[in-house]
Short mmCIF file of C-alpha atoms and ligand atoms in Angstrom, two decimals:
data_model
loop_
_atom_site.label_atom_id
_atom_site.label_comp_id
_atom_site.label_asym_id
_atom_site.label_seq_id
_atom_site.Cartn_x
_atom_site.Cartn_y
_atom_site.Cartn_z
CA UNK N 1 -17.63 -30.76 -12.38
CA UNK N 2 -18.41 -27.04 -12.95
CA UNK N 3 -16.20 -25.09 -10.81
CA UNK N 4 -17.07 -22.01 -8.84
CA UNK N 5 -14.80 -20.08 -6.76
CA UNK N 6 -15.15 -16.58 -4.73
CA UNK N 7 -14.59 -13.66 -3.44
CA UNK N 8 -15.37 -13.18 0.35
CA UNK N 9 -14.18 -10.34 1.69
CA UNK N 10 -14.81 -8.77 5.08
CA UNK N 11 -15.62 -5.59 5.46
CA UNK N 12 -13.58 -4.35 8.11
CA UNK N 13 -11.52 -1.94 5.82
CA UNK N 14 -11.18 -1.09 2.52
CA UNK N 15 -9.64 -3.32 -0.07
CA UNK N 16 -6.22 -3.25 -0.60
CA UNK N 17 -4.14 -5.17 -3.46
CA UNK N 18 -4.00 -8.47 -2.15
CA UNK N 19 -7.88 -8.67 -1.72
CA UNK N 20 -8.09 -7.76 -5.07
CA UNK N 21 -5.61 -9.90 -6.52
CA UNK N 22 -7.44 -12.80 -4.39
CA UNK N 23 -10.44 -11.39 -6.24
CA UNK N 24 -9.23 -10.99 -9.94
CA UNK N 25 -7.16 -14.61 -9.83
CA UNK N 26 -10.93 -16.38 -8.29
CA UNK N 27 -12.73 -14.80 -10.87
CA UNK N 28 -10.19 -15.37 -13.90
CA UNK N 29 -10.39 -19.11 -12.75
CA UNK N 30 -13.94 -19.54 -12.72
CA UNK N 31 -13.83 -17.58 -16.38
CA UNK N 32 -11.16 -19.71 -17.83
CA UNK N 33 -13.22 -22.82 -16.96
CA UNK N 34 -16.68 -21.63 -17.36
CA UNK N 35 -17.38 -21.78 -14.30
CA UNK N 36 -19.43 -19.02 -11.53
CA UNK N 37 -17.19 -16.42 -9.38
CA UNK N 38 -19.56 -15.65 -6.06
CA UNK N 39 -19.21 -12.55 -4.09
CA UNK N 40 -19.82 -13.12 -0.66
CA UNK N 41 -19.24 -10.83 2.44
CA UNK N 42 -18.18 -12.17 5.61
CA UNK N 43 -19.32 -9.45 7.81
CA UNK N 44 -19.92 -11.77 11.03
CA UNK N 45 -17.83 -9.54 12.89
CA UNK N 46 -19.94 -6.62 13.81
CA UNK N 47 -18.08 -4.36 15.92
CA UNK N 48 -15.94 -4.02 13.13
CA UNK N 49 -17.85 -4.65 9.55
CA UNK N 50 -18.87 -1.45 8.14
CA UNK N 51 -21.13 -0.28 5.35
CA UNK N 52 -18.93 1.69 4.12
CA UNK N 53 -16.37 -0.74 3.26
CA UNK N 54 -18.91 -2.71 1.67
CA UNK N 55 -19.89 0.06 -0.81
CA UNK N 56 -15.90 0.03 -1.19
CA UNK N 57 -15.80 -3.50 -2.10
CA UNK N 58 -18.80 -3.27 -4.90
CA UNK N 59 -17.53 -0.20 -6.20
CA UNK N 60 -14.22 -1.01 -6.54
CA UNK N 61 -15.07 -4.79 -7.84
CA UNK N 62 -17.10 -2.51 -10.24
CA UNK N 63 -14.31 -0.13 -11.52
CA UNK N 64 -12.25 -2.91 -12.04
CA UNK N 65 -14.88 -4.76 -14.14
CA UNK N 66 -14.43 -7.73 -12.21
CA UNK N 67 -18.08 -9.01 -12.05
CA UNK N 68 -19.94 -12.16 -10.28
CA UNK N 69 -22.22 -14.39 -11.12
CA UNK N 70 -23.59 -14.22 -8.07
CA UNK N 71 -24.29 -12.06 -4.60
CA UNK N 72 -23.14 -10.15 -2.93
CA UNK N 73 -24.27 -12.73 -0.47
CA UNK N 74 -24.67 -11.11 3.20
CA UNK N 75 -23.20 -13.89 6.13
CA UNK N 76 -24.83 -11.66 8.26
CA UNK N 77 -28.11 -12.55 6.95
CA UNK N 78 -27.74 -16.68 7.19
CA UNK N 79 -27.17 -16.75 11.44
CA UNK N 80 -30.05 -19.25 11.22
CA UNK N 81 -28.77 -21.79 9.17
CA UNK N 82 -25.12 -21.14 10.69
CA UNK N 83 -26.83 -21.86 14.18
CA UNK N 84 -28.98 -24.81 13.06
CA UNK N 85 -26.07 -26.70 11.71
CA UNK N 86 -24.21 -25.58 15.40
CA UNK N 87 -27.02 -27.40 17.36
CA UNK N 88 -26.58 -30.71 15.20
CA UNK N 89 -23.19 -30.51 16.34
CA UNK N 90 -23.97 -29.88 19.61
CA UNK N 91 -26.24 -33.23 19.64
CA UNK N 92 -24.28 -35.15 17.74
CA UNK N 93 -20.97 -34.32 20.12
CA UNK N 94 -18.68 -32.57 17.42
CA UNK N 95 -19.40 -29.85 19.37
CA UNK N 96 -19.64 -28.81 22.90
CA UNK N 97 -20.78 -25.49 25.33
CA UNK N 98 -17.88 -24.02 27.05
CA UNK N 99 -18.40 -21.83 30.05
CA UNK N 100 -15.15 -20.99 31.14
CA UNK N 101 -14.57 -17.34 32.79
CA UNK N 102 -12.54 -15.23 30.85
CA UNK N 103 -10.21 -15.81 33.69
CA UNK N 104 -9.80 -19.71 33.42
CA UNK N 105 -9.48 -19.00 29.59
CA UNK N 106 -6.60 -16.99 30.05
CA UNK N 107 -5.06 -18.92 32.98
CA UNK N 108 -5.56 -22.32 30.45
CA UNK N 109 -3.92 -19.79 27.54
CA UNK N 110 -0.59 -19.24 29.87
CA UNK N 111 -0.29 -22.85 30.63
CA UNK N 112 0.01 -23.82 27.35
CA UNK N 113 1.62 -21.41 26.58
CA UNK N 114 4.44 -22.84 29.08
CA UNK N 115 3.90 -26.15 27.94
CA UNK N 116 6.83 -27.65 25.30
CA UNK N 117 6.29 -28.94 21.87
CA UNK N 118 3.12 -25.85 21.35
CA UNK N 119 0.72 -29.21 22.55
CA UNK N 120 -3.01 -27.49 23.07
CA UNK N 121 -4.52 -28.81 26.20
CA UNK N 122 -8.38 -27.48 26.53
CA UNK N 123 -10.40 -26.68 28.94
CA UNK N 124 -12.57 -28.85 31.48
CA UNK N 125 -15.51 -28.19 29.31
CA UNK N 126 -14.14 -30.73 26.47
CA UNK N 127 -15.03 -33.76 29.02
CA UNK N 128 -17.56 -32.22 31.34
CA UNK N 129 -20.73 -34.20 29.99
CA UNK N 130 -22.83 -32.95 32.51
CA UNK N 131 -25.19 -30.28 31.32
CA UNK N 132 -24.88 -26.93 32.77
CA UNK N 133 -28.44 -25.43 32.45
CA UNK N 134 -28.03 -22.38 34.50
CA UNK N 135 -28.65 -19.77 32.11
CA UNK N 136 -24.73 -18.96 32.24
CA UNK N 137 -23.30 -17.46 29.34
CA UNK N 138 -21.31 -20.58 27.14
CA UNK N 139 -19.56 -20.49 23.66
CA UNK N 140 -19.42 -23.31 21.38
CA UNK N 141 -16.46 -25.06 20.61
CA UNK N 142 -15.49 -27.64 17.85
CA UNK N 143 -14.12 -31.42 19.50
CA UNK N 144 -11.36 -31.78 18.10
CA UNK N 145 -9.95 -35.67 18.22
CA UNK N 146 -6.91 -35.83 19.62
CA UNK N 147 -3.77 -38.02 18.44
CA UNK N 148 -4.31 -37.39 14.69
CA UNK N 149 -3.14 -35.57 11.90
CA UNK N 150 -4.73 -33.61 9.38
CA UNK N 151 -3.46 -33.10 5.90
CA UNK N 152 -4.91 -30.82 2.84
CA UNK N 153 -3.01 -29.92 -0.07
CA UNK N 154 -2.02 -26.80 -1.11
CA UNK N 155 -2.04 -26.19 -4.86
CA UNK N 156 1.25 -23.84 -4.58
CA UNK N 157 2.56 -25.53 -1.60
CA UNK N 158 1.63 -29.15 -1.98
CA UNK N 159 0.54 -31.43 1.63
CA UNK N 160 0.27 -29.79 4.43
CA UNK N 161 0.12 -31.63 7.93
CA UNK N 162 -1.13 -30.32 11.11
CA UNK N 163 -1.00 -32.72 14.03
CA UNK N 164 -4.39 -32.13 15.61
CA UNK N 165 -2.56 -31.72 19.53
CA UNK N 166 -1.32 -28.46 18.31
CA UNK N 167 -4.87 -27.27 17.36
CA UNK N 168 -6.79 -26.30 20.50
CA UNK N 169 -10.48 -26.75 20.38
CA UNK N 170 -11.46 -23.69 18.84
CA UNK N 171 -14.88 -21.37 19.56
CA UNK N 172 -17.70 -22.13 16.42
CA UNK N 173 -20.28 -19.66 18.47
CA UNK N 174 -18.92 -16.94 20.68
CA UNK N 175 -21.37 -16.26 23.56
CA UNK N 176 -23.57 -13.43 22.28
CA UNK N 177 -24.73 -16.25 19.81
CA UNK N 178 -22.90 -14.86 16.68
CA UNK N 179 -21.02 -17.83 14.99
CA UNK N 180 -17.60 -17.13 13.74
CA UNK N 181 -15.60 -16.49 10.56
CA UNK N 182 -13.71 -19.68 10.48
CA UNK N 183 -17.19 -21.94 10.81
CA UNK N 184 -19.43 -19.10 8.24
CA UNK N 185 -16.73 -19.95 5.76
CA UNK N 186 -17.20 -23.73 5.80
CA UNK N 187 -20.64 -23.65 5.88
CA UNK N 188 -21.29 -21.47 2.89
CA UNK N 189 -18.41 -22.96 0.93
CA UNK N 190 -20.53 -25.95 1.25
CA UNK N 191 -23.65 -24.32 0.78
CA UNK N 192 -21.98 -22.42 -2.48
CA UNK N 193 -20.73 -25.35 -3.56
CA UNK N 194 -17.56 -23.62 -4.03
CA UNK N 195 -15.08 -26.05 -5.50
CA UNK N 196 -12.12 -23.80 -5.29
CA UNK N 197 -10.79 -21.96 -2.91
CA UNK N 198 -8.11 -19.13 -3.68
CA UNK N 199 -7.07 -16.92 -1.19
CA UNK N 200 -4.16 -14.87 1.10
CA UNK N 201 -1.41 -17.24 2.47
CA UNK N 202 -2.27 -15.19 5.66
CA UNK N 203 -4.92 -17.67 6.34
CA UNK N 204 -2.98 -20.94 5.91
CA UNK N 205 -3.39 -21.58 9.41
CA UNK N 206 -7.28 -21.43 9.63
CA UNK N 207 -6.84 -24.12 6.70
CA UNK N 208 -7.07 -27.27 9.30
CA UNK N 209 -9.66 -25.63 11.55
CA UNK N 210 -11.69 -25.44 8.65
CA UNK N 211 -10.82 -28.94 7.44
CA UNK N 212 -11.79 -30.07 11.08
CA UNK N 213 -15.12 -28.27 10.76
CA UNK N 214 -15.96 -30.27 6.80
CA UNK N 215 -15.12 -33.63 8.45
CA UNK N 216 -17.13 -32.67 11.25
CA UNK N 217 -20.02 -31.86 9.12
CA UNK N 218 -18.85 -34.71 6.64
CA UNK N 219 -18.68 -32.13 3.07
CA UNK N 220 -16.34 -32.40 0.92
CA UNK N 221 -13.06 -30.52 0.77
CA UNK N 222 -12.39 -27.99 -1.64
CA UNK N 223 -9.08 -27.43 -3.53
CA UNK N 224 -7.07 -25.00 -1.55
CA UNK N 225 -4.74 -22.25 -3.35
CA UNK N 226 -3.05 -19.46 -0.57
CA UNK N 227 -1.72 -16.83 -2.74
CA UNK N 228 1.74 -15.42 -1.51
CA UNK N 229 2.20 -12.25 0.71
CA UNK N 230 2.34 -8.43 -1.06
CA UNK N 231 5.46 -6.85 0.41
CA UNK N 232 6.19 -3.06 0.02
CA UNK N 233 9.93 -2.19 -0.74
CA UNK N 234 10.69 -2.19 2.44
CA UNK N 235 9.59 -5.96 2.97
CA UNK N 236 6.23 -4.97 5.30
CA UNK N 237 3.32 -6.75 4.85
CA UNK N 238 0.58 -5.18 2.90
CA UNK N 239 -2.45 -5.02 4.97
CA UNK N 240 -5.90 -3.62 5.45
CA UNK N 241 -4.74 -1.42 8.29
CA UNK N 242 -2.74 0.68 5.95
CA UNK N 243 -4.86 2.53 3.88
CA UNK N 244 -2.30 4.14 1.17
CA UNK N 245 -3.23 0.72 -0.57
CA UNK N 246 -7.15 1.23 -0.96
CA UNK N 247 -7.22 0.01 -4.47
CA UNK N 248 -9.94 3.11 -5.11
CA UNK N 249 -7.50 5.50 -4.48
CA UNK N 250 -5.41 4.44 -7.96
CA UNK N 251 -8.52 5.85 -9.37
CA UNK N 252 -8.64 8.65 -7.96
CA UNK N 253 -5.22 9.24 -8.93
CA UNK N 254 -5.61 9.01 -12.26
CA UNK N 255 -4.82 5.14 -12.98
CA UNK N 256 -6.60 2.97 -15.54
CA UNK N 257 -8.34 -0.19 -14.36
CA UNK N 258 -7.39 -2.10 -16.62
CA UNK N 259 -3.63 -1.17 -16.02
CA UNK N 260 -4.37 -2.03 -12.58
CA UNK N 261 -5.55 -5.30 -13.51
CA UNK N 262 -2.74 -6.45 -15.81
CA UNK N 263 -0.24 -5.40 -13.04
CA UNK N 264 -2.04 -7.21 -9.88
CA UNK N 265 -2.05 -10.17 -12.64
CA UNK N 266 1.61 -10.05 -12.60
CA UNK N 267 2.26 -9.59 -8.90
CA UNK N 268 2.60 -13.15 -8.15
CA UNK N 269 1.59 -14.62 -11.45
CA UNK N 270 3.83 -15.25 -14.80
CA UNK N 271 3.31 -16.38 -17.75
CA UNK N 272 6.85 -16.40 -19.40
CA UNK N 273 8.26 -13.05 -19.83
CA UNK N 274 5.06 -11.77 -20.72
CA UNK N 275 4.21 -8.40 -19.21
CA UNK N 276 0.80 -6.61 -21.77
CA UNK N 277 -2.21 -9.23 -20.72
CA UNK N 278 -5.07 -8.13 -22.47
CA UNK N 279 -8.76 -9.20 -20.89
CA UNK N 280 -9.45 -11.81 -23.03
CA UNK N 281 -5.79 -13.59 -22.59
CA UNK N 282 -5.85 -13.01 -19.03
CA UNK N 283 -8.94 -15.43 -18.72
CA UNK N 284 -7.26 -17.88 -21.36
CA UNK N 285 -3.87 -17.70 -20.49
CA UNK N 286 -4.39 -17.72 -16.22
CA UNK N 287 -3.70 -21.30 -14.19
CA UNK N 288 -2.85 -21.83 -10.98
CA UNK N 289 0.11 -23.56 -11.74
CA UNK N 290 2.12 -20.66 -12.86
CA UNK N 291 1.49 -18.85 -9.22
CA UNK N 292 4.51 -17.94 -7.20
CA UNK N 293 5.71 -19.41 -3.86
CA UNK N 294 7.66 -16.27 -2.66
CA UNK N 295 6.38 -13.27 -1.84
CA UNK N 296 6.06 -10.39 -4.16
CA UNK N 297 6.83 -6.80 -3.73
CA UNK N 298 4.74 -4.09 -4.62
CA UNK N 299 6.19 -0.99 -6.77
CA UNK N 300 4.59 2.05 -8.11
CA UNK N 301 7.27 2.55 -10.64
CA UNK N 302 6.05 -0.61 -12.23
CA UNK N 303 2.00 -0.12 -12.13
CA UNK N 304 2.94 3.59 -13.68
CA UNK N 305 5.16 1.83 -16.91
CA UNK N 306 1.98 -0.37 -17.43
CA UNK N 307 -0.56 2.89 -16.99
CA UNK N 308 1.71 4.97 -19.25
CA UNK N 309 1.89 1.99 -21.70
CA UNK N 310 -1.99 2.03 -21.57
CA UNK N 311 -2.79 5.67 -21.39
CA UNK N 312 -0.54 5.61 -24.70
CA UNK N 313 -3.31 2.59 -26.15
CA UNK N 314 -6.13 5.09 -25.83
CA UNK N 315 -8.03 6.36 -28.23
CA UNK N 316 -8.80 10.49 -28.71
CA UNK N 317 -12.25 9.71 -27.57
CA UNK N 318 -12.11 7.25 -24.54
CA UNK N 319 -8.91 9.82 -23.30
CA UNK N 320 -10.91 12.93 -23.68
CA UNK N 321 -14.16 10.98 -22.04
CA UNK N 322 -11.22 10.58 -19.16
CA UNK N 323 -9.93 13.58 -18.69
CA UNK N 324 -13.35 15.28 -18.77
CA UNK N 325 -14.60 13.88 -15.93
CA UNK N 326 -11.84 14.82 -14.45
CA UNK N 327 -11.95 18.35 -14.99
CA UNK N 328 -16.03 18.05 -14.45
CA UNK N 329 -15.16 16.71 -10.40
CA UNK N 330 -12.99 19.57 -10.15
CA UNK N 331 -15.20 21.97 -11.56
CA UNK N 332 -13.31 23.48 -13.99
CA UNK N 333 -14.62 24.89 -16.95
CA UNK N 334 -12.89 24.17 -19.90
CA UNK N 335 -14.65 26.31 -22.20
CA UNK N 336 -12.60 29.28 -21.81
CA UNK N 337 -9.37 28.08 -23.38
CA UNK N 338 -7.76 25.72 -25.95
CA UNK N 339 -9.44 22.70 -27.17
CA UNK N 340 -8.51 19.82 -24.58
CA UNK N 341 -8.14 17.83 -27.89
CA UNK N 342 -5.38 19.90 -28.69
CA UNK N 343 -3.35 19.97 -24.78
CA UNK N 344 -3.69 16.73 -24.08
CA UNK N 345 -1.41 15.42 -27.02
CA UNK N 346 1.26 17.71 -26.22
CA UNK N 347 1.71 16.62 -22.72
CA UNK N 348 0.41 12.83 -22.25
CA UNK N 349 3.65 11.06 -23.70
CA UNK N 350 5.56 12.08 -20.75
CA UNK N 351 2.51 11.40 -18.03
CA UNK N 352 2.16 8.39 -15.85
CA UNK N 353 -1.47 8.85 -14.82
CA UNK N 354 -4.29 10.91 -15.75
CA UNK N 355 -4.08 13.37 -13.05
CA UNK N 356 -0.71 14.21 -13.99
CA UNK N 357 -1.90 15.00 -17.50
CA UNK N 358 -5.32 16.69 -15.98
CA UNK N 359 -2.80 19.23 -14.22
CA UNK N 360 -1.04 20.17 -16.52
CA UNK N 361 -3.60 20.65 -18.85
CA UNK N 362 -5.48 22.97 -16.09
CA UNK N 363 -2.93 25.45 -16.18
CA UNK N 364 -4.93 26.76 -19.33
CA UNK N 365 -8.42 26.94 -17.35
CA UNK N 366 -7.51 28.44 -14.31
CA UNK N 367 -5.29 30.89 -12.56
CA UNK N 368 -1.97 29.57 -11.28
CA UNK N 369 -1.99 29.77 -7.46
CA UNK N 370 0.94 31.78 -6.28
CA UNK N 371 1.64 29.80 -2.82
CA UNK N 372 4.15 31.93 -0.57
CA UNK N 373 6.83 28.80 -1.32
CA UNK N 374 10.14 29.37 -1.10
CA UNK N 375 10.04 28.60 -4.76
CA UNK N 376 7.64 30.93 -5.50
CA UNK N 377 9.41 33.54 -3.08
CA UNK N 378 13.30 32.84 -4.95
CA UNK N 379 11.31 33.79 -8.56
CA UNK N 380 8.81 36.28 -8.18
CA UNK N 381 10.21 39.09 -6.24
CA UNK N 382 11.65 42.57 -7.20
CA UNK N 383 14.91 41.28 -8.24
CA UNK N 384 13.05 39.45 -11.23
CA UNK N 385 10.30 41.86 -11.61
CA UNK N 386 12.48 43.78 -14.26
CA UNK N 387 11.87 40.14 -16.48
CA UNK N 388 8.04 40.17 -16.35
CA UNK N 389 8.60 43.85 -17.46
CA UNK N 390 10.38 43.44 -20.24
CA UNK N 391 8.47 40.36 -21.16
CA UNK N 392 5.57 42.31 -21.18
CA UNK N 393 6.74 45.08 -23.24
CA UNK N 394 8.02 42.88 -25.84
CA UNK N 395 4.81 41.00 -25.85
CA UNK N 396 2.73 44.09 -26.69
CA UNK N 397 5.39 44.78 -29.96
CA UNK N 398 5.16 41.30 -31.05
CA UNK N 399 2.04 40.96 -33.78
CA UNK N 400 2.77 37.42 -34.75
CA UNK N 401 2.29 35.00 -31.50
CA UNK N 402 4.37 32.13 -32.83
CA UNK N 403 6.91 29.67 -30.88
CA UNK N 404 9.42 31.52 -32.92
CA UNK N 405 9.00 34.80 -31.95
CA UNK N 406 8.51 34.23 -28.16
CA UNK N 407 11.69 32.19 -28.28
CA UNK N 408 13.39 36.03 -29.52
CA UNK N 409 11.65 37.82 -26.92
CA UNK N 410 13.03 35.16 -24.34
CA UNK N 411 16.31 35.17 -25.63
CA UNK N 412 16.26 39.34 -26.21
CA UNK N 413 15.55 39.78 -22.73
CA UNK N 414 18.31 36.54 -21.83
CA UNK N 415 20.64 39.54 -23.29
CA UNK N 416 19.69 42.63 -22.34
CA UNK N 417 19.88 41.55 -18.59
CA UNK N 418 22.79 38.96 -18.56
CA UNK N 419 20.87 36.52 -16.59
CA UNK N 420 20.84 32.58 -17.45
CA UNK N 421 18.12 30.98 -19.22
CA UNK N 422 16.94 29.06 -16.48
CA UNK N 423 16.51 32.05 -14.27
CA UNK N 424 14.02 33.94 -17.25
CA UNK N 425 11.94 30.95 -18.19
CA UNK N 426 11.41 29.51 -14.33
CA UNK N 427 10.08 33.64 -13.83
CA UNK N 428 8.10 33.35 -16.24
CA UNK N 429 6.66 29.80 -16.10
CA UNK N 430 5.99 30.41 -12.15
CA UNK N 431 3.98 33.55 -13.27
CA UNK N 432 1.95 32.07 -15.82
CA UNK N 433 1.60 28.75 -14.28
CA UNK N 434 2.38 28.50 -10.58
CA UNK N 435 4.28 25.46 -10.97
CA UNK N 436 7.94 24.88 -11.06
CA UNK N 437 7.61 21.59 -13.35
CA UNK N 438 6.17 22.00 -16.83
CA UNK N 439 6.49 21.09 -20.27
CA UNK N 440 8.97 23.71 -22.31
CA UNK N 441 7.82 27.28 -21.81
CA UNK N 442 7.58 28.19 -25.36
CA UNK N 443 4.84 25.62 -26.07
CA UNK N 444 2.74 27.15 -22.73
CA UNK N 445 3.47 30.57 -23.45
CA UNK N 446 1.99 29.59 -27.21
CA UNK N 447 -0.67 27.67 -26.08
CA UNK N 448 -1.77 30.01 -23.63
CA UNK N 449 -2.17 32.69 -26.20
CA UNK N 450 -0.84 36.69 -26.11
CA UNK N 451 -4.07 37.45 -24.22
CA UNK N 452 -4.01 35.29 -21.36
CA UNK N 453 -0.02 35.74 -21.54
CA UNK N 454 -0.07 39.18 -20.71
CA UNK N 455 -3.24 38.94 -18.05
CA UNK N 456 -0.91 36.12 -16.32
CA UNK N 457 2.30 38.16 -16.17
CA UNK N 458 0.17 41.31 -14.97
CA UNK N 459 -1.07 39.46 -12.23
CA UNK N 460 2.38 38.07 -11.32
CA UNK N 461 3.74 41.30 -10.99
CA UNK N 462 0.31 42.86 -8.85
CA UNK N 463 1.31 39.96 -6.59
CA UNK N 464 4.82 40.81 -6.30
CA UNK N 465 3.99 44.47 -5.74
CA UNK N 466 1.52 43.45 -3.14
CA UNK N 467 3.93 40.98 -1.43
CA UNK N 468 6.93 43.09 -0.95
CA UNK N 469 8.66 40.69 -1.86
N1 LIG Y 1 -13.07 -13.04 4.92
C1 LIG Y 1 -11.69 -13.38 4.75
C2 LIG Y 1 -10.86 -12.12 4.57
O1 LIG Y 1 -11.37 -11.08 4.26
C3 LIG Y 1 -11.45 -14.29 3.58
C4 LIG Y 1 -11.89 -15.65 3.85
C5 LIG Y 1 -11.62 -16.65 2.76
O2 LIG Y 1 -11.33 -16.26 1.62
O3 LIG Y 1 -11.73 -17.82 3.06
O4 LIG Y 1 -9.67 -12.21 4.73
#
């Protein structure tokens, strides 16, 4: 049996770690077994599907080089074969037309929700076998037979029983003739011939509509996996409605994929104590077997000790390729300063991401930004002017620019005006770089050069004159 699994997303927000990890474990399944990984999007829904989010799912599918072997297969695009397959039912009596009010629905909903033991009781329409041809608006619902169980087994879980009385006879066709997600899914799993399905626990429950819906249509069931819930710290839920999580946004930030990969891997998958899961081991070493039954909890402190490990793996040319690009979107030029070659080496060890090496690099491109901070305000005022003074009249002596000899001017001026260290070097580093965190000031000052040293410290002290403060 060749096994093919998917990805079907809905595009009703963009996706956020669990959708991907649903993603990377369907696709390192299909891999690991030869098998095909379809992308399909479920975008019945169309008050809410976007286009937008389904550029966001390709190109994020994309950065993450998770690639299918099929699709992106539009549901939207199949409401033909979805409502052929509806009438059948209709004919054959797995399905009938419901044209309750919205009122009756609801006053049905509150009765059973009254009821003990959560028994569903439906509505009229389930027995009514007369007709109605009056051009009123009807939705379809499955029949659902009454006094059974059904069972499907959950590879993480194991059975699972549902006793069909607590299952209500659910709507397959709302009444603006759009079938919905829970009946879409079963027909194209079929259609796909998808013989795995992996997926959030958050749909558990739809599990025995859907099962309802194969028997009803007599296909056969797939093997069901429903991946545990994503917590943040805090224990909520991770969700699409909370868009901090929009896996694109690690880009953005400076992450690499494949970091993100390896991570997502982990978050609910182990393979002994084994953290560093290169591509190729991922799809040999991955099996469903090893997936967790409790939830997992999502923390950034982790994903950045796998990016740093990474960043550390790369090579001159793939980090400079990086970091270019990110100076390109930024549109900074990098021509007027020290070789990025050069920077980058002195700063990446202690970066997490990308960006965080990108800006610290771009204090050599550009001029710092003196916000009116309270930072800025306690270190650049006319108490400390005297510093950038003195720093700049020693500069002008010095004819060697070495780390040595601006460590003696530092330490000359430390002296002269009885101050601490920390007070001199935070003057000077706001002046030259407009940040408060930075690598040790002797290597700036020396990287920045004498030149753009004493342009730097000029400007400083213009802006303090100018200021007042
Ligand atoms: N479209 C569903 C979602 O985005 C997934 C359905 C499935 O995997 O069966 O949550």
């Amino acid at each position: 049996m060749k096994i093919i699994t998917r990805f079907a997303p809905s595009p009703t927000g963009y996706l956020h770690i669990g959708n991907i990890r649903t993603a990377l474990y369907s696709w390192l399944f299909a891999k690991k077994n030869n098998g095909k990984f379809i992308l399909r999007i479920e975008n019945t829904d169309f008050k809410r599907s976007k286009n937008i989010f389904i550029k966001n799912i390709i190109e994020t599918l994309k950065w993450l080089k998770i690639d299918w072997d099929e699709g992106p297969y539009l549901q939207s695009k199949k409401l033909d074969r979805y409502n052929n397959i509806i009438n059948v039912m209709l004919n054959n009596g797995n399905a009938y037309k419901c044209y309750c009010s919205k009122e009756e629905l609801k006053k049905n909903k509150f009765k059973q929700n009254t009821t003990k033991n959560n028994i569903k009781n439906n509505c009229k329409c389930r027995n009514n076998k007369i007709i109605i041809n009056n051009n009123r608006p009807y939705t379809v619902k499955l029949y659902i037979p009454k006094n059974k169980n059904i069972t499907f087994i959950d590879t993480i879980r194991g059975k699972i029983t549902f006793k069909n009385n607590v299952i209500e006879d659910f709507i397959i066709r709302r009444s603006n003739g759009i079938p919905t997600y829970n009946f879409c899914v079963v027909i194209d799993d079929w259609d796909m011939k998808i013989t795995h399905v992996i997926r959030g626990e958050e749909h558990i429950n739809n599990t025995p509509k859907q099962v309802h819906i194969i028997h009803a249509i007599k296909a056969s069931v797939p093997s069901y996996t429903h991946v545990s819930v994503i917590t943040d710290t805090s224990g909520k839920k991770i969700s699409k409605r909370n868009n901090t999580f929009n896996i694109l946004s690690y880009k953005e930030n400076g992450y690499l994929p494949h970091a993100v990969l390896n991570y997502i891997l982990r978050l609910g998958w182990s393979y002994g104590n084994k953290e560093i899961f290169s591509l190729e081991e991922m799809k040999k070493l991955f099996n469903l077997k090893n997936l967790n039954k409790s939830s997992s909890i999502f923390t950034i402190k982790k994903l950045n000790w796998l990016n740093k490990y990474y960043l550390n793996k790369l090579s001159e040319k793939e980090m400079l390729n990086y970091l270019k690009k990110f100076f390109n979107k930024k549109n900074i030029n990098i021509d007027n300063g020290p070789k990025l070659k050069n920077l980058y080496k002195i700063f990446y060890k202690r970066c997490n991401t990308l960006s965080e090496i990108s800006n610290l690099c771009v204090i050599f491109y550009t001029d710092p930004n003196y916000n009116k901070n309270s930072i800025i305000k306690k270190y650049l005022n006319s108490d400390t002017k005297i510093i950038l003074y003195l720093f700049l009249e020693n500069i002008n002596y010095t004819k060697t620019w070495s780390i040595k000899n601006i460590d003696f001017i530092l330490k000359k001026i430390l002296f002269k005006l009885n101050l601490n260290f920390k007070k001199i070097a935070m003057t000077v580093r706001l002046a030259i770089t407009g940040f408060e965190n930075t690598p040790p000031i002797r290597n700036i000052l020396y990287l920045m050069g004498k030149k753009k040293t004493i342009y730097h410290i000029k400007n400083a002290i213009n802006f303090i004159k100018l200021n007042n403060f």
